[in-house]
PDB file of C-alpha atoms in Angstrom:
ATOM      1  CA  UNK A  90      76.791  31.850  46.061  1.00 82.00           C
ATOM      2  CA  UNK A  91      79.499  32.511  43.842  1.00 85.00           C
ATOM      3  CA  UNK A  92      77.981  29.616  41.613  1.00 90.00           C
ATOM      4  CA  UNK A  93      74.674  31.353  41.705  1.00 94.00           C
ATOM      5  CA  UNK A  94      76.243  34.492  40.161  1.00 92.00           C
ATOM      6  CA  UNK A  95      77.926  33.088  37.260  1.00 94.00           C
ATOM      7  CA  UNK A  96      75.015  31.434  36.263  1.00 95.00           C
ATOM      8  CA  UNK A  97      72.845  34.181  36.248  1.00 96.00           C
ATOM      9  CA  UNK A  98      75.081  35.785  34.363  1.00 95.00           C
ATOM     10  CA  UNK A  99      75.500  33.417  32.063  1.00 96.00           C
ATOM     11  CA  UNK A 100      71.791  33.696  31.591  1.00 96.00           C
ATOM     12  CA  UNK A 101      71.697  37.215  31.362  1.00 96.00           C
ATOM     13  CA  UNK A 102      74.509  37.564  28.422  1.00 96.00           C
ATOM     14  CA  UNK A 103      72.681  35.150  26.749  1.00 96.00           C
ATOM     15  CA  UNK A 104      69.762  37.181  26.400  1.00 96.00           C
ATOM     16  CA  UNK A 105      71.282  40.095  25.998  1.00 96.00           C
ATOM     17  CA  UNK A 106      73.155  38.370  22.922  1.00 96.00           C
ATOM     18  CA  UNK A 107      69.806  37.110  21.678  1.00 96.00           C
ATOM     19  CA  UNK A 108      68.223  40.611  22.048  1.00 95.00           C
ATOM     20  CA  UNK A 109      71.473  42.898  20.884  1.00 94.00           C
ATOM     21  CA  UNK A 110      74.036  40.544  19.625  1.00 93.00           C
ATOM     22  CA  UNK A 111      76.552  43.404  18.621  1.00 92.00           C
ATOM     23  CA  UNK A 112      76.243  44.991  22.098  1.00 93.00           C
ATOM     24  CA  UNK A 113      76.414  41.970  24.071  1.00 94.00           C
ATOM     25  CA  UNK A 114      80.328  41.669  22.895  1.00 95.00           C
ATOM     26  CA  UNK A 115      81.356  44.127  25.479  1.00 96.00           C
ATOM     27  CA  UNK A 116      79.914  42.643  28.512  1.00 95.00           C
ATOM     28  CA  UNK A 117      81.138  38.826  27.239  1.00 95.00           C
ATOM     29  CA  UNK A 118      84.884  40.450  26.820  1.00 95.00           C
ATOM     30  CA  UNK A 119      84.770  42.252  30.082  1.00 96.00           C
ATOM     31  CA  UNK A 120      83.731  39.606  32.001  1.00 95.00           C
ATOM     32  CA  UNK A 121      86.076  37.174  30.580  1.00 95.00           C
ATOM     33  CA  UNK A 122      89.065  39.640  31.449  1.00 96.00           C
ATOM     34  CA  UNK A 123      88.015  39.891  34.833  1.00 95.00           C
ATOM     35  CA  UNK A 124      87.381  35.871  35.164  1.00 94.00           C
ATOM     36  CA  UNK A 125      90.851  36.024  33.916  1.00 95.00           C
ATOM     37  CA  UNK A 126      92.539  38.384  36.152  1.00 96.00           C
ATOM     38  CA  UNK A 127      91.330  35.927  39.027  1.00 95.00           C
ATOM     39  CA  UNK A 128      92.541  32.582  36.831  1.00 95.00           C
ATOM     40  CA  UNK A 129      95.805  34.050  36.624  1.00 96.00           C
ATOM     41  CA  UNK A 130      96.043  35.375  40.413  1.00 96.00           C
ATOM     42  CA  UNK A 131      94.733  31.794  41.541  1.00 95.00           C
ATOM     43  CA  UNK A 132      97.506  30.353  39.369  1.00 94.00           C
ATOM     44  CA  UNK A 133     100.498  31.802  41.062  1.00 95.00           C
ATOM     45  CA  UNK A 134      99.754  29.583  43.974  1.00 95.00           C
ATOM     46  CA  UNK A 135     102.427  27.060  43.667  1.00 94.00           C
ATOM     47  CA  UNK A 136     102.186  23.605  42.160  1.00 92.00           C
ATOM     48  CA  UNK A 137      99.231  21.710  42.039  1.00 94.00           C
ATOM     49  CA  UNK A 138      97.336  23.866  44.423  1.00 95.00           C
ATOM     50  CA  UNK A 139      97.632  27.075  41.458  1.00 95.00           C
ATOM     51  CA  UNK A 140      95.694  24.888  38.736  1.00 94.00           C
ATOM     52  CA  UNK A 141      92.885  23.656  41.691  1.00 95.00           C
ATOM     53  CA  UNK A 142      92.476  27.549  42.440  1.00 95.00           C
ATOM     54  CA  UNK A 143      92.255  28.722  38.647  1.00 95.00           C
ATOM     55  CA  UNK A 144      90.360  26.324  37.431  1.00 95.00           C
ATOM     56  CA  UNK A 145      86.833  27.579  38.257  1.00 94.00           C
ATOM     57  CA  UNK A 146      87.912  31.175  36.649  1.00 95.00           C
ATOM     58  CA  UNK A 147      88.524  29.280  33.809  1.00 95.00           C
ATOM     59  CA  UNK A 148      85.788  27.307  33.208  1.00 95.00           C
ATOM     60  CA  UNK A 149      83.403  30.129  34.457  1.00 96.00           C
ATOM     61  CA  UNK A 150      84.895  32.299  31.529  1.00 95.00           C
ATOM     62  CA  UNK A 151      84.398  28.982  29.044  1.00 95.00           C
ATOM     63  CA  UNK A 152      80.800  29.530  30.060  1.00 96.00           C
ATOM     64  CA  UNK A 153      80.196  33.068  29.442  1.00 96.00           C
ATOM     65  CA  UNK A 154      81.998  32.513  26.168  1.00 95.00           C
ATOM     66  CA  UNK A 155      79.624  29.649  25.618  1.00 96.00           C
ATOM     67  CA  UNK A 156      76.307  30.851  26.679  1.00 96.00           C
ATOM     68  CA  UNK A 157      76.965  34.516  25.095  1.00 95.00           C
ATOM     69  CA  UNK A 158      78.099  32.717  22.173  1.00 96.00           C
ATOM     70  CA  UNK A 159      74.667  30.745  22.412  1.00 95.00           C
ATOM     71  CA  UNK A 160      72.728  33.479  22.044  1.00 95.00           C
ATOM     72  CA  UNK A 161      73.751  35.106  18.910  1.00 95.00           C
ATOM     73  CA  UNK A 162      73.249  31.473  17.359  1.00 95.00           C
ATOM     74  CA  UNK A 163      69.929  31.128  18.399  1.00 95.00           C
ATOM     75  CA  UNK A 164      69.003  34.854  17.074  1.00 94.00           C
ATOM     76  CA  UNK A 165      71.264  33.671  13.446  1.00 93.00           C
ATOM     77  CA  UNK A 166      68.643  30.814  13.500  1.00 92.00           C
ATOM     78  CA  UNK A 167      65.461  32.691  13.928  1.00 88.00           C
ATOM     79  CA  UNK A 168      63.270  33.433  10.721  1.00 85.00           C
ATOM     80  CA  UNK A 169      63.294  37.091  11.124  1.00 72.00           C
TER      81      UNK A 169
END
């Protein structure tokens, strides 16, 4: 489920950076501080078990970055 959800957002930022590329900064930051938040809450588990639980906030918020990031290329690379 959780999956699910950061997919569609992914897919969601990157349309909204293809459509509005200046306004889709906001959403792309916010959502990377909250993936954050939960990456650095996971991480106070001790030892190993703190990088197992922050590890998917992490490479969730690698994905935003990347998909959002994605989106203004693709609208640098159109002909209008």
């Amino acid at each position: 489920m959780i999956i699910a959800g950061v997919i569609a957002l992914c897919v969601v930022l990157a349309v909204l950076a293809f459509l509005l590329p200046r306004l889709s900064r906001h959403p792309e930051r916010g959502t990377q501080r909250s993936l954050g938040m939960g990456a650095r809450a996971g991480g106070k588990a001790p030892g190993p078990l703190g990088r197992l639980f922050s590890k998917p906030f992490h490479s969730s918020s690698r994905a935003v970055g990347k998909s959002g990031s994605a989106g203004r290329r693709a609208r640098r690379k159109m002909p209008f």
